[in-house]
CSV table of C-alpha atoms and ligand atoms in Angstrom, one decimal:
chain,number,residue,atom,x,y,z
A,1,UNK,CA,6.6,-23.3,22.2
A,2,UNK,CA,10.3,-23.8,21.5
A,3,UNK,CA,12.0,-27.2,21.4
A,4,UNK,CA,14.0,-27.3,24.7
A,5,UNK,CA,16.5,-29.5,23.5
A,6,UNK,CA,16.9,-27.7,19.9
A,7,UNK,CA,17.3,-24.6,22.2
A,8,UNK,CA,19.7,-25.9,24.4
A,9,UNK,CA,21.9,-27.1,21.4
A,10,UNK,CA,21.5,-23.8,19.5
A,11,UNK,CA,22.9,-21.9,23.0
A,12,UNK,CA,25.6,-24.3,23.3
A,13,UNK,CA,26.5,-23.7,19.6
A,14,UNK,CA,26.4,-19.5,20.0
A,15,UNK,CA,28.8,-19.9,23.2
A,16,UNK,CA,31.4,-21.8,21.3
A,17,UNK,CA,31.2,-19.3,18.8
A,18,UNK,CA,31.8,-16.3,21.2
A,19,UNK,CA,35.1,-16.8,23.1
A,20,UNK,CA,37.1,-15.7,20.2
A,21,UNK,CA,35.9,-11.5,21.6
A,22,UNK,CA,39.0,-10.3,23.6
A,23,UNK,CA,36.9,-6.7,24.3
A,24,UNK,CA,39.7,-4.8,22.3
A,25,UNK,CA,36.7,-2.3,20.9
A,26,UNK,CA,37.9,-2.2,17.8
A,27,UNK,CA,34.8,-2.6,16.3
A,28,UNK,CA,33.2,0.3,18.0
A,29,UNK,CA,34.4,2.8,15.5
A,30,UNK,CA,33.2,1.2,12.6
A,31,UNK,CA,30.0,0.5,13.6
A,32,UNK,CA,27.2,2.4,12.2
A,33,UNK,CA,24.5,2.2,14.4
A,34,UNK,CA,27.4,3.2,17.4
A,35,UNK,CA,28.2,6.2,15.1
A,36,UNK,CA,24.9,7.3,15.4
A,37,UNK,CA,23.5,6.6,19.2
A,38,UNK,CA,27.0,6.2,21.0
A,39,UNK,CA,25.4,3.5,23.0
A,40,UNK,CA,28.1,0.5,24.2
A,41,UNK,CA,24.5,-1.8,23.8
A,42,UNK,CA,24.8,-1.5,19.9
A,43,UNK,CA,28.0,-2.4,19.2
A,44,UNK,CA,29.1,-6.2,18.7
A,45,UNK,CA,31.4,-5.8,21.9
A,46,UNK,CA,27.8,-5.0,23.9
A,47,UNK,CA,25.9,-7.3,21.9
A,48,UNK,CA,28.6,-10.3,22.7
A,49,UNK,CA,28.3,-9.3,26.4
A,50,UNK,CA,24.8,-9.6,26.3
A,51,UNK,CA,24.4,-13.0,24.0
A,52,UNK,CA,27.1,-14.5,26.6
A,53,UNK,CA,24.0,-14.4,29.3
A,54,UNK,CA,21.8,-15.6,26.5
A,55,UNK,CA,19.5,-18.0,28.3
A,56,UNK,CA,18.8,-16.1,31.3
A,57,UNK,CA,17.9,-13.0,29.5
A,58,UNK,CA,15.7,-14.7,27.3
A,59,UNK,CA,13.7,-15.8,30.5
A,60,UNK,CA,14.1,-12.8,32.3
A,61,UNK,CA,13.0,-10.3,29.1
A,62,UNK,CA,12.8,-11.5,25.8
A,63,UNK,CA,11.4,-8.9,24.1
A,64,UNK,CA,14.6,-6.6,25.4
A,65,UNK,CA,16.9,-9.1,24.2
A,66,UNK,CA,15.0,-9.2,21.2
A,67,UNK,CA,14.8,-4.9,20.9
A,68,UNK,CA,18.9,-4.9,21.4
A,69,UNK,CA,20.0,-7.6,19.1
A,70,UNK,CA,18.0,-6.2,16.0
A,71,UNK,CA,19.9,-2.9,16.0
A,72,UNK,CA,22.2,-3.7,14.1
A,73,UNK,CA,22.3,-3.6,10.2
A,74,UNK,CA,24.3,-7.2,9.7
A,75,UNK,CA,26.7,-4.6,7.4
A,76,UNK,CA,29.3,-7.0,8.4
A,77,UNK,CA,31.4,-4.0,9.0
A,78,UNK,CA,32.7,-4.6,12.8
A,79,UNK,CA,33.8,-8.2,11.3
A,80,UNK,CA,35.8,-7.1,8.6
A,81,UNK,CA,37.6,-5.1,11.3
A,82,UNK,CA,37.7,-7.5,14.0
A,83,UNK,CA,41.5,-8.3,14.5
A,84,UNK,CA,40.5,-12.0,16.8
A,85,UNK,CA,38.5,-13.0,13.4
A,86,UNK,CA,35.4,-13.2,15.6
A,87,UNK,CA,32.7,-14.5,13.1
A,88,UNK,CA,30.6,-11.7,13.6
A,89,UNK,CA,27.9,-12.7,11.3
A,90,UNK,CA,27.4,-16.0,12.6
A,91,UNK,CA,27.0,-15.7,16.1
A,92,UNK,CA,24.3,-12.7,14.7
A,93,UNK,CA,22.6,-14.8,12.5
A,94,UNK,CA,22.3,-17.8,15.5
A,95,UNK,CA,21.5,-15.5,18.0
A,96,UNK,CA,18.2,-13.9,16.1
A,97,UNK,CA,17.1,-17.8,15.2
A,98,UNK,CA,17.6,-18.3,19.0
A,99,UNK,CA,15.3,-15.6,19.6
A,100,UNK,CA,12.7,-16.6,16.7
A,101,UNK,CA,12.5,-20.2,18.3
A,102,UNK,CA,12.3,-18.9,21.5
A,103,UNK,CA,9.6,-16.4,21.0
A,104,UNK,CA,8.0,-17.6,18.1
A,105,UNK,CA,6.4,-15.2,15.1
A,106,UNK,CA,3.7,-13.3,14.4
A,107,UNK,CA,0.6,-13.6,12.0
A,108,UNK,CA,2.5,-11.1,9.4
A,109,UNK,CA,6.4,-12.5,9.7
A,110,UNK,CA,4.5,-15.8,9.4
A,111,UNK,CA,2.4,-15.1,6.4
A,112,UNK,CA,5.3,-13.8,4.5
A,113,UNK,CA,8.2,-15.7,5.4
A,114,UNK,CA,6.4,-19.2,5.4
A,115,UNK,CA,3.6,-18.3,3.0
A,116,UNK,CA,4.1,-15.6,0.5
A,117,UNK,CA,7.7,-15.8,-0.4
A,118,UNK,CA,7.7,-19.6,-0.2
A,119,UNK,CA,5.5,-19.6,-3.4
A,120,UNK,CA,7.5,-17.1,-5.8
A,121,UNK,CA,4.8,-17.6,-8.4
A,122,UNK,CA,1.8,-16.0,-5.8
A,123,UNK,CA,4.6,-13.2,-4.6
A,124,UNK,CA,4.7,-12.6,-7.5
A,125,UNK,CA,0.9,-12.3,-8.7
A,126,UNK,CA,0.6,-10.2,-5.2
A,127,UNK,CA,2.8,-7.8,-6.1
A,128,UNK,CA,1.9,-7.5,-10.1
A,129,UNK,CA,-1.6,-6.4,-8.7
A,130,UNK,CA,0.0,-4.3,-6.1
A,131,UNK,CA,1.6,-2.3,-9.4
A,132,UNK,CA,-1.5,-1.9,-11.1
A,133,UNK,CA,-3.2,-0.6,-8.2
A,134,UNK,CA,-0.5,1.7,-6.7
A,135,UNK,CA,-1.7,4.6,-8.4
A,136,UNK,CA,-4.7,4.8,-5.8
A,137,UNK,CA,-2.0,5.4,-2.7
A,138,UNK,CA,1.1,6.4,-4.3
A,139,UNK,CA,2.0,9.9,-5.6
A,140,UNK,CA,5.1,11.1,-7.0
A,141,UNK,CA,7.5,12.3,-4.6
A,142,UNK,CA,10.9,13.7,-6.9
A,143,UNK,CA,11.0,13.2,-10.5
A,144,UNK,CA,14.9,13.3,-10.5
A,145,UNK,CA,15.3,10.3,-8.4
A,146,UNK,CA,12.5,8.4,-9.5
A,147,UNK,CA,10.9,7.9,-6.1
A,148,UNK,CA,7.1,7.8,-4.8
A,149,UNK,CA,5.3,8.5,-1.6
A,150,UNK,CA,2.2,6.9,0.2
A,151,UNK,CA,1.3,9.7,2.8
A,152,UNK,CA,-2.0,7.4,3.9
A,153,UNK,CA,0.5,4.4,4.9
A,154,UNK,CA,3.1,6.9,7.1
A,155,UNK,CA,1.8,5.0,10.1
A,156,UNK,CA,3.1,1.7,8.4
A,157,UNK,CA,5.5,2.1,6.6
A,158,UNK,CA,6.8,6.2,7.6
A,159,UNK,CA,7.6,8.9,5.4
A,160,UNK,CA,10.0,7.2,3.2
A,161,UNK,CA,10.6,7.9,-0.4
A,162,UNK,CA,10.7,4.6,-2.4
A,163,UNK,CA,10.6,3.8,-6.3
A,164,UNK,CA,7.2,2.5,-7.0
A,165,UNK,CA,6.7,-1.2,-8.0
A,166,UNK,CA,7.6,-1.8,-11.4
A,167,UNK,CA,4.3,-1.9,-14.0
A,168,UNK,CA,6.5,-4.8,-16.5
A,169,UNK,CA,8.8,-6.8,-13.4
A,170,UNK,CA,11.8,-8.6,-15.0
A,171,UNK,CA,9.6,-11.8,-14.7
A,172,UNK,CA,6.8,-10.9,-16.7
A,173,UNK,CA,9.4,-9.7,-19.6
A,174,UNK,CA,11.5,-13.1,-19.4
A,175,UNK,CA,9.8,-15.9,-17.4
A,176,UNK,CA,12.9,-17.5,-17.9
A,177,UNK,CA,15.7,-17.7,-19.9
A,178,UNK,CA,18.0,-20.8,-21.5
A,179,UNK,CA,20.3,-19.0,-23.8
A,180,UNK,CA,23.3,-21.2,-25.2
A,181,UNK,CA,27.1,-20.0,-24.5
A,182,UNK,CA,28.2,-17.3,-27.3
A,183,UNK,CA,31.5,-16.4,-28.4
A,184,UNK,CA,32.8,-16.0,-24.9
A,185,UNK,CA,31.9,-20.1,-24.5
A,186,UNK,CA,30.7,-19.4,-20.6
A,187,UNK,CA,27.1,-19.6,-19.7
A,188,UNK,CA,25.8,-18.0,-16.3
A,189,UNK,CA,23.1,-18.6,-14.0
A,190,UNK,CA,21.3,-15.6,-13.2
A,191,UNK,CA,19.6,-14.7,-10.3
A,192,UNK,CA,18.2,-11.3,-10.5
A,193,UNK,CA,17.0,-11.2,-7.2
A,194,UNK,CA,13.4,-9.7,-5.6
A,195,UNK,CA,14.4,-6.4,-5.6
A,196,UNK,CA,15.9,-6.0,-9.3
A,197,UNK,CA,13.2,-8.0,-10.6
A,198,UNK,CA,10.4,-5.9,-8.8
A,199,UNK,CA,11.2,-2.7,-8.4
A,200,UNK,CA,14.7,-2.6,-10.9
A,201,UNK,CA,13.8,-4.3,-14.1
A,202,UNK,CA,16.1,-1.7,-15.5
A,203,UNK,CA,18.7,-3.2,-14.1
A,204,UNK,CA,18.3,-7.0,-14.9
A,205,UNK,CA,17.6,-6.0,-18.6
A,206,UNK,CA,21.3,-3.9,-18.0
A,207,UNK,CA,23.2,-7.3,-17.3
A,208,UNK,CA,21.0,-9.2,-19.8
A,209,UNK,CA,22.2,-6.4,-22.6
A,210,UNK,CA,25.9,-7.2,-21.3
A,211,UNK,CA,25.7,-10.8,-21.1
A,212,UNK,CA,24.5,-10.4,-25.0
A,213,UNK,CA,27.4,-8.2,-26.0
A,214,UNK,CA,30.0,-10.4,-24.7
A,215,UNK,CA,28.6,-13.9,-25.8
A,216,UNK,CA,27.6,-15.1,-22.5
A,217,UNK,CA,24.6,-17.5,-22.4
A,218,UNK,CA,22.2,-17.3,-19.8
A,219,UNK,CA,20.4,-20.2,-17.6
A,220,UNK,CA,17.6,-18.3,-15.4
A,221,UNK,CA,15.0,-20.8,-13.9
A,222,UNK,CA,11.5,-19.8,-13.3
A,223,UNK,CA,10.1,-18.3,-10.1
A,224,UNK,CA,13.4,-18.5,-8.3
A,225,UNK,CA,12.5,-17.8,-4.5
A,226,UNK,CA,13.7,-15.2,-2.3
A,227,UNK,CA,17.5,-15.8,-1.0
A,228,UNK,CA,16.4,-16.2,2.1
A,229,UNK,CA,18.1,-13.4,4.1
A,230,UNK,CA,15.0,-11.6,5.1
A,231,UNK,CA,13.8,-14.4,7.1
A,232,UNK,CA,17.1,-15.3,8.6
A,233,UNK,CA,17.5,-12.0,10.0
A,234,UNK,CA,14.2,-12.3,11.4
A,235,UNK,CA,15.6,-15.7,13.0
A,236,UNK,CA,13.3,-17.6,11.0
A,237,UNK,CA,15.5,-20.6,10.2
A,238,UNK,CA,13.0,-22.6,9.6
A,239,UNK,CA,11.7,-20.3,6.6
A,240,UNK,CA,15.1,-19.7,5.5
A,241,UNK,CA,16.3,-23.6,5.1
A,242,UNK,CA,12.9,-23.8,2.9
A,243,UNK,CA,13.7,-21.2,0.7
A,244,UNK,CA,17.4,-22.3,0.5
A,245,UNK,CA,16.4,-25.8,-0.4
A,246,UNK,CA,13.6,-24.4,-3.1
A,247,UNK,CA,16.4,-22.5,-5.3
A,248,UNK,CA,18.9,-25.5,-5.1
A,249,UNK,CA,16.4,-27.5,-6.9
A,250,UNK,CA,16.0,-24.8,-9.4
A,251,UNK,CA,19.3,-24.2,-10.2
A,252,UNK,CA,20.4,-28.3,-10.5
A,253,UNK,CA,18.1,-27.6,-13.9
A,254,UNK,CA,20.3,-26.1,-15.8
A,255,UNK,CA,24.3,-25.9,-16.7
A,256,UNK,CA,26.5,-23.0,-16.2
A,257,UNK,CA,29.8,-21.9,-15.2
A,258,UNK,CA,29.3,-19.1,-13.0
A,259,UNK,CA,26.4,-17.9,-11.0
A,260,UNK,CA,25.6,-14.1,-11.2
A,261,UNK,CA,23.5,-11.6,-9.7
A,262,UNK,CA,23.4,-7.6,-9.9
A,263,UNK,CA,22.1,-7.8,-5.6
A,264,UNK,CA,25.5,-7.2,-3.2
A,265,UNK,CA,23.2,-8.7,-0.9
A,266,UNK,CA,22.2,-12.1,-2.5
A,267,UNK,CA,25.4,-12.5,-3.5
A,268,UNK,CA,27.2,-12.6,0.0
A,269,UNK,CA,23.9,-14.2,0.8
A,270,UNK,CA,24.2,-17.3,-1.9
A,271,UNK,CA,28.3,-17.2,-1.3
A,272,UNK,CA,28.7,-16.7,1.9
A,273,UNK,CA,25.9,-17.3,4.2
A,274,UNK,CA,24.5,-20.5,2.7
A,275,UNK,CA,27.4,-22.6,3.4
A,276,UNK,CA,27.7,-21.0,6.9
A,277,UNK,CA,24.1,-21.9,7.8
A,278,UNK,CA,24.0,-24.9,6.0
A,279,UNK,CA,24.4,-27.1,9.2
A,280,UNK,CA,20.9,-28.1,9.3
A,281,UNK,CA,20.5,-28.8,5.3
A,282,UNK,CA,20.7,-33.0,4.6
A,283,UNK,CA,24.3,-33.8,2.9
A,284,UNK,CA,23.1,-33.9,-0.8
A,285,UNK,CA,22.0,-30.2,-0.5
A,286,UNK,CA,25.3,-29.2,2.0
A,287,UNK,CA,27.3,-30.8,-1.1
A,288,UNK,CA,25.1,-28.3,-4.1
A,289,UNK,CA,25.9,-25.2,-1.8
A,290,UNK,CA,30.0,-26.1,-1.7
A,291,UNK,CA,29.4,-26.8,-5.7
A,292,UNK,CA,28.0,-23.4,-5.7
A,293,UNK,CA,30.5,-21.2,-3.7
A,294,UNK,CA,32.8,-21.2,-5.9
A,295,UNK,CA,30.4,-20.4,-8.9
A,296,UNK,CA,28.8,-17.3,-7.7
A,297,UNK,CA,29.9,-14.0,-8.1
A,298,UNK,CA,28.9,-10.0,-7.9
A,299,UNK,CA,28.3,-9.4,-11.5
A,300,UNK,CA,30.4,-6.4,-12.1
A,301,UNK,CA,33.6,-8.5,-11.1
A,302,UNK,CA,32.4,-11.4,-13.1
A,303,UNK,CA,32.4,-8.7,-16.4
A,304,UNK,CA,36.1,-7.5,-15.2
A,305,UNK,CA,37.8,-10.8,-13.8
A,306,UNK,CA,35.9,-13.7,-15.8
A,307,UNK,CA,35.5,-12.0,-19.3
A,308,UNK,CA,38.4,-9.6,-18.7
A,309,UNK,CA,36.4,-6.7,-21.3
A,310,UNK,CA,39.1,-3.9,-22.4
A,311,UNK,CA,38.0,-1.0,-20.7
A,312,UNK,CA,38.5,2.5,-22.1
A,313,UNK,CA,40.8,4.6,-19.5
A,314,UNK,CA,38.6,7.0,-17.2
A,315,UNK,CA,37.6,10.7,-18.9
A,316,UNK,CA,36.8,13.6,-17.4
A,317,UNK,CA,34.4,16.2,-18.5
A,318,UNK,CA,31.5,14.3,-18.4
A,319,UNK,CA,28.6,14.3,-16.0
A,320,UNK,CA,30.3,13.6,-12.8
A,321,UNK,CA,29.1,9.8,-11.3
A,322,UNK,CA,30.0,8.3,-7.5
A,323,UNK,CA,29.9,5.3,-6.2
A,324,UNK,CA,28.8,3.9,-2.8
A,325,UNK,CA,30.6,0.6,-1.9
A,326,UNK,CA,27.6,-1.7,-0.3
A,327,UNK,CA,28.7,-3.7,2.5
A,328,UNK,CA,27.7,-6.7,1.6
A,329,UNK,CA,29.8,-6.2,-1.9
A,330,UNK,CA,33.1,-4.3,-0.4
A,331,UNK,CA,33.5,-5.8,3.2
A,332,UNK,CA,31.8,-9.3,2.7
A,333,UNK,CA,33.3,-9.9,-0.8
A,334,UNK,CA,36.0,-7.4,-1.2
A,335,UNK,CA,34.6,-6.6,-4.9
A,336,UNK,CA,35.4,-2.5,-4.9
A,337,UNK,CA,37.5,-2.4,-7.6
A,338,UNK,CA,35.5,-3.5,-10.4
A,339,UNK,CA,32.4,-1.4,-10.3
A,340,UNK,CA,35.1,1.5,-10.1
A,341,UNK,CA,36.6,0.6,-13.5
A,342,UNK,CA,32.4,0.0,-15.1
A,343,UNK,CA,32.1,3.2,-14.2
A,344,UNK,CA,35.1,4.9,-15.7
A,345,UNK,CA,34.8,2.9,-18.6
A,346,UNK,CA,31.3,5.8,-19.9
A,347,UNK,CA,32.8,8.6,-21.5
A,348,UNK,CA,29.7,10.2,-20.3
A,349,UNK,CA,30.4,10.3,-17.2
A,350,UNK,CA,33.7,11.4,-14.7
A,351,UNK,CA,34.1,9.3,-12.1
A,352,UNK,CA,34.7,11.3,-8.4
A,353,UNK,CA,35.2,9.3,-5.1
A,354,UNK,CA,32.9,10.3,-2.3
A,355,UNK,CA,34.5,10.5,1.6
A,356,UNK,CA,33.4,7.6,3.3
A,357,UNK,CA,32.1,5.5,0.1
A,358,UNK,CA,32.3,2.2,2.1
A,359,UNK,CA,30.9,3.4,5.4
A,360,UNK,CA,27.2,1.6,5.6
A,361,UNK,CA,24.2,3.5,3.7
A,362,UNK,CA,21.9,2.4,6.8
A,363,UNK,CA,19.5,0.3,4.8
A,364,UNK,CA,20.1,-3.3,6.4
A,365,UNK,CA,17.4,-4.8,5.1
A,366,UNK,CA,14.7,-5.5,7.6
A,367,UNK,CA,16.7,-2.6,10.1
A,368,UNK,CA,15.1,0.2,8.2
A,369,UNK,CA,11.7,-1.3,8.5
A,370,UNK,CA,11.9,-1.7,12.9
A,371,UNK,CA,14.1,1.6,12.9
A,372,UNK,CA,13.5,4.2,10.5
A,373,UNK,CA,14.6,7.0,12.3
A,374,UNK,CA,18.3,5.3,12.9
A,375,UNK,CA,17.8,4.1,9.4
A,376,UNK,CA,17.6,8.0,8.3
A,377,UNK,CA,20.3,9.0,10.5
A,378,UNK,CA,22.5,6.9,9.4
A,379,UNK,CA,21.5,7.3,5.7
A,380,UNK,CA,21.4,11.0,5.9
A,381,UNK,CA,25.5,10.7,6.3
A,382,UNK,CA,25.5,8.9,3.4
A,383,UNK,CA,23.4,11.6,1.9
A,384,UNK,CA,25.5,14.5,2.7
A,385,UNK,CA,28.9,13.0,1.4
A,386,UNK,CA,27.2,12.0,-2.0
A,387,UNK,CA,26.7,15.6,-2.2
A,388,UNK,CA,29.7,16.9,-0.8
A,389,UNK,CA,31.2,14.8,-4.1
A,390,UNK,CA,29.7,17.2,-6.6
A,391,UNK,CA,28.5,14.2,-8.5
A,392,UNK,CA,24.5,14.4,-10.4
A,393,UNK,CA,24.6,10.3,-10.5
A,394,UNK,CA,25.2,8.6,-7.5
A,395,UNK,CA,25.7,4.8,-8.2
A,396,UNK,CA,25.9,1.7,-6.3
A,397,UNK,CA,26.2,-2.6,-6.7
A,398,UNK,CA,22.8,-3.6,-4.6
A,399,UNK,CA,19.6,-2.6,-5.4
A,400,UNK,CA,18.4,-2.3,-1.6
A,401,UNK,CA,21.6,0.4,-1.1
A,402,UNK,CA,20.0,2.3,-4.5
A,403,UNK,CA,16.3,2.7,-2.3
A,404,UNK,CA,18.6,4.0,0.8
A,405,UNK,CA,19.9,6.7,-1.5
A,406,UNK,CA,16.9,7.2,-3.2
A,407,UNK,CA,15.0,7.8,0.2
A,408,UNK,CA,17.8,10.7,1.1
A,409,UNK,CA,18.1,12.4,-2.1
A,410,UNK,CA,14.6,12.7,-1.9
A,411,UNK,CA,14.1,13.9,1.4
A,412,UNK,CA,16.4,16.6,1.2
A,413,UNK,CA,14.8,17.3,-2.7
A,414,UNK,CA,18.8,16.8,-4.4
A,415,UNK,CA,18.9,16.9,-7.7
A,416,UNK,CA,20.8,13.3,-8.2
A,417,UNK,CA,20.3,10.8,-9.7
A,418,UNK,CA,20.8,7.2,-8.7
A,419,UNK,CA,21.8,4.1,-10.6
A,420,UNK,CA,23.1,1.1,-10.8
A,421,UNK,CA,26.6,0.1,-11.8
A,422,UNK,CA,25.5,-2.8,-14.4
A,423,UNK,CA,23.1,0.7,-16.0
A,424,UNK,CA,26.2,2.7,-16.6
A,425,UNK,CA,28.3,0.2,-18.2
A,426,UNK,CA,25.5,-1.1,-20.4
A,427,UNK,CA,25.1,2.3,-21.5
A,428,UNK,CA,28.1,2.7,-22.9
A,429,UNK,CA,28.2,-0.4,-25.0
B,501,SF4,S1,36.8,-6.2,17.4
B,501,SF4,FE1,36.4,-8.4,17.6
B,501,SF4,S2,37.6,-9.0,19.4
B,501,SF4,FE2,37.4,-6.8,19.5
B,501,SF4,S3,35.6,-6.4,20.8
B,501,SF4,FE3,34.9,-6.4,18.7
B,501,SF4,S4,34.2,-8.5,18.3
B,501,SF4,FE4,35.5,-8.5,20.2
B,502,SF4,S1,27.0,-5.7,11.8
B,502,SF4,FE1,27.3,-3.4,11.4
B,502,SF4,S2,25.6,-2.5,12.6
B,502,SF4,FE2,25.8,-4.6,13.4
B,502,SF4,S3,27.2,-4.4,15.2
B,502,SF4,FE3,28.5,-4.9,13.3
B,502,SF4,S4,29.1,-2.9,12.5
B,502,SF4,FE4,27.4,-2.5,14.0
């Protein structure tokens, strides 16, 4: 049963937060979820109406409350637009821990937000069996993508296309890492992140070859946890402030200048959302994530703006390579740029802008697990403008965009290939 008082508090907070909306609309035509359904309910201007009434809908039908606030993919987009600076993403994020204290959780968001992912070192044994036994489940779905299928599972987890769990994850390669500055005299933190290092080992060992090349050492602590979002969007808080607190104590073992990761997701995560929600962290920890902010970075614009590499100019003639700007990288971060000039710098490749490369890819995280079939909808957009490009190699910042795409190209058998940015440049060193 929920704390009144911490309820009361958390409403109170959530109001003050949501007199900046003047109802202009503006965000209604970048909204993703609105682009597809065309119902008022799903865009921010609805779902402000709606939190504004907060408590008496949570009495009155909770689980409605609950069904209308969660469709929405936290891309961040309608903020980024907003022209009152409404902070979007915060009244969001309060809103679903409202609802989570309110309603509570079940068995399943219980066992792996406050269980499974608070012990990296069992998520991780879990899923390293998962790998060996996939092959009883999983069969192969498109070669050219890379992506799998579990027919006997549809009713869990749908019809979706997915790369299967890596058999060597980035953790079993490098436990961890303490690698001493080179001739570039910086030293990063790393934090692959779950997806990279689960399902993408390709693409930690991508950043680990560039990080060699250019004389950058490399502090990577063992089991660091989950960033937290996935819990947090579920409104577990309470999971969230444990997983927050677990991977400040890792990182206060080691030295480094900047902290990295090849995940546009845990980076606005680790930047921007920690210090926003960090309210109910004690001060010592509130002071490490403040010390942080200004440390972490999208990897791709720590390679162009930190070390400042000489880039060859872009080519043409090669295979032809796109790029889809994540949200949480472009409209969270503003890193768009960057990845743009990695890419041009392979003479394999010829770079071609897609329409609408910054327009959400419909993943969102936990969205496309509650809503598939929006998820798809939204995704199959993405899909058709990738194609529409003419590229083979459709590449992108955050792992969880490259399983959106990989889903799509899939399911509509394209003959594309999808990789990450940090894959392409490496590949040209
Ligand atoms: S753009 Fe901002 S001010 Fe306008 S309706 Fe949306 S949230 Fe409110
Ligand atoms: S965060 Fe994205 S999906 Fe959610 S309301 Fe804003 S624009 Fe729509």
């Amino acid at each position: 049963m929920a704390d009144v008082k911490q309820l009361v508090s958390m409403l109170q907070e959530l109001d003050d937060n949501l007199v900046g909306c003047m109802r202009c609309g503006m965000c209604q035509a970048v909204c993703p979820v609105y682009g597809a359904t065309f119902q008022e309910g799903d865009v921010t201007r609805g779902k402000i109406a709606l939190l504004e009434n907060l408590a008496a809908e949570l009495v009155e039908n909770p689980q409605g409350v609950s069904e209308k606030l969660n469709r929405c993919l936290l891309c961040g987009s309608c903020q980024a637009n907003c022209p009152s600076g409404v902070k979007i993403m915060d009244i969001f994020l309060r809103a679903r821990a409202i609802l989570g204290t309110y309603q509570g959780f079940n068995l399943v968001e219980r066992a792996i937000f406050r269980g499974v992912l608070q012990q990296p070192g069992l998520f991780n044994s879990l899923l390293d069996m998962g790998s060996k036994f996939q092959g009883l489940f999983v069969k192969d779905a498109s070669n050219v993508v890379g992506t799998s299928c579990a027919p006997l599972f549809n009713s869990i987890i749908g019809d979706r296309h997915f790369p299967k769990l890596a058999k060597a994850p980035l953790h079993q390669k490098y436990a961890s890492l303490d690698i001493p500055a080179g001739k570039s005299g910086l030293r990063v933190a790393f934090f692959p992140g779950c997806v990279t290092d689960k399902m993408f080992p390709n693409v930690g060992e991508a950043c680990l070859k560039v990080f060699q090349h250019h004389g950058v050492g490399v502090f990577m602590p063992k089991n660091l946890a989950c960033c937290g979002i996935p819990a947090l969007a579920s409104g577990d808080r309470t999971a969230y402030d444990k997983l927050v607190t677990a991977n400040l104590a890792k990182l206060a073992q080691g030295n480094f200048d900047y902290l990295v990761t090849p995940c546009g997701t845990c980076t606005a995560t680790l930047k921007e959302i920690w210090p926003l929600m960090a309210d109910s962290l004690p001060a010592d920890q509130r002071e490490a994530i403040n010390r942080l902010h200004h440390k972490i970075m999208d990897v791709t614009a720590f390679v162009v703006d930190v070390l400042k590499v000489t880039l060859p100019e872009a080519q043409t003639g090669g295979k032809k390579i796109t790029y889809h700007d994540s949200c949480h990288l472009k409209k969270s971060l503003g890193v768009a740029a960057q990845p743009r000039k990695l890419l041009q710098s392979n003479s394999n490749y010829e770079f071609v802008e897609m329409a609408e490369a910054d327009r959400c890819c419909g993943s969102g995280g936990s969205f496309t697990l509650k809503h598939y079939d929006l998820s798809k909808t939204i995704g199959q957009r993405k899909r058709d403008n990738i194609v529409q490009s003419g590229a083979q190699v459709a590449a992108a910042g955050c792992p969880a965009c490259m399983m959106q795409m990989m889903d799509m190209l899939s399911h509509n058998h394209d003959n594309i290939a999808v990789k990450h940015v940090m894959e392409v440049y490496a590949e040209s060193l």
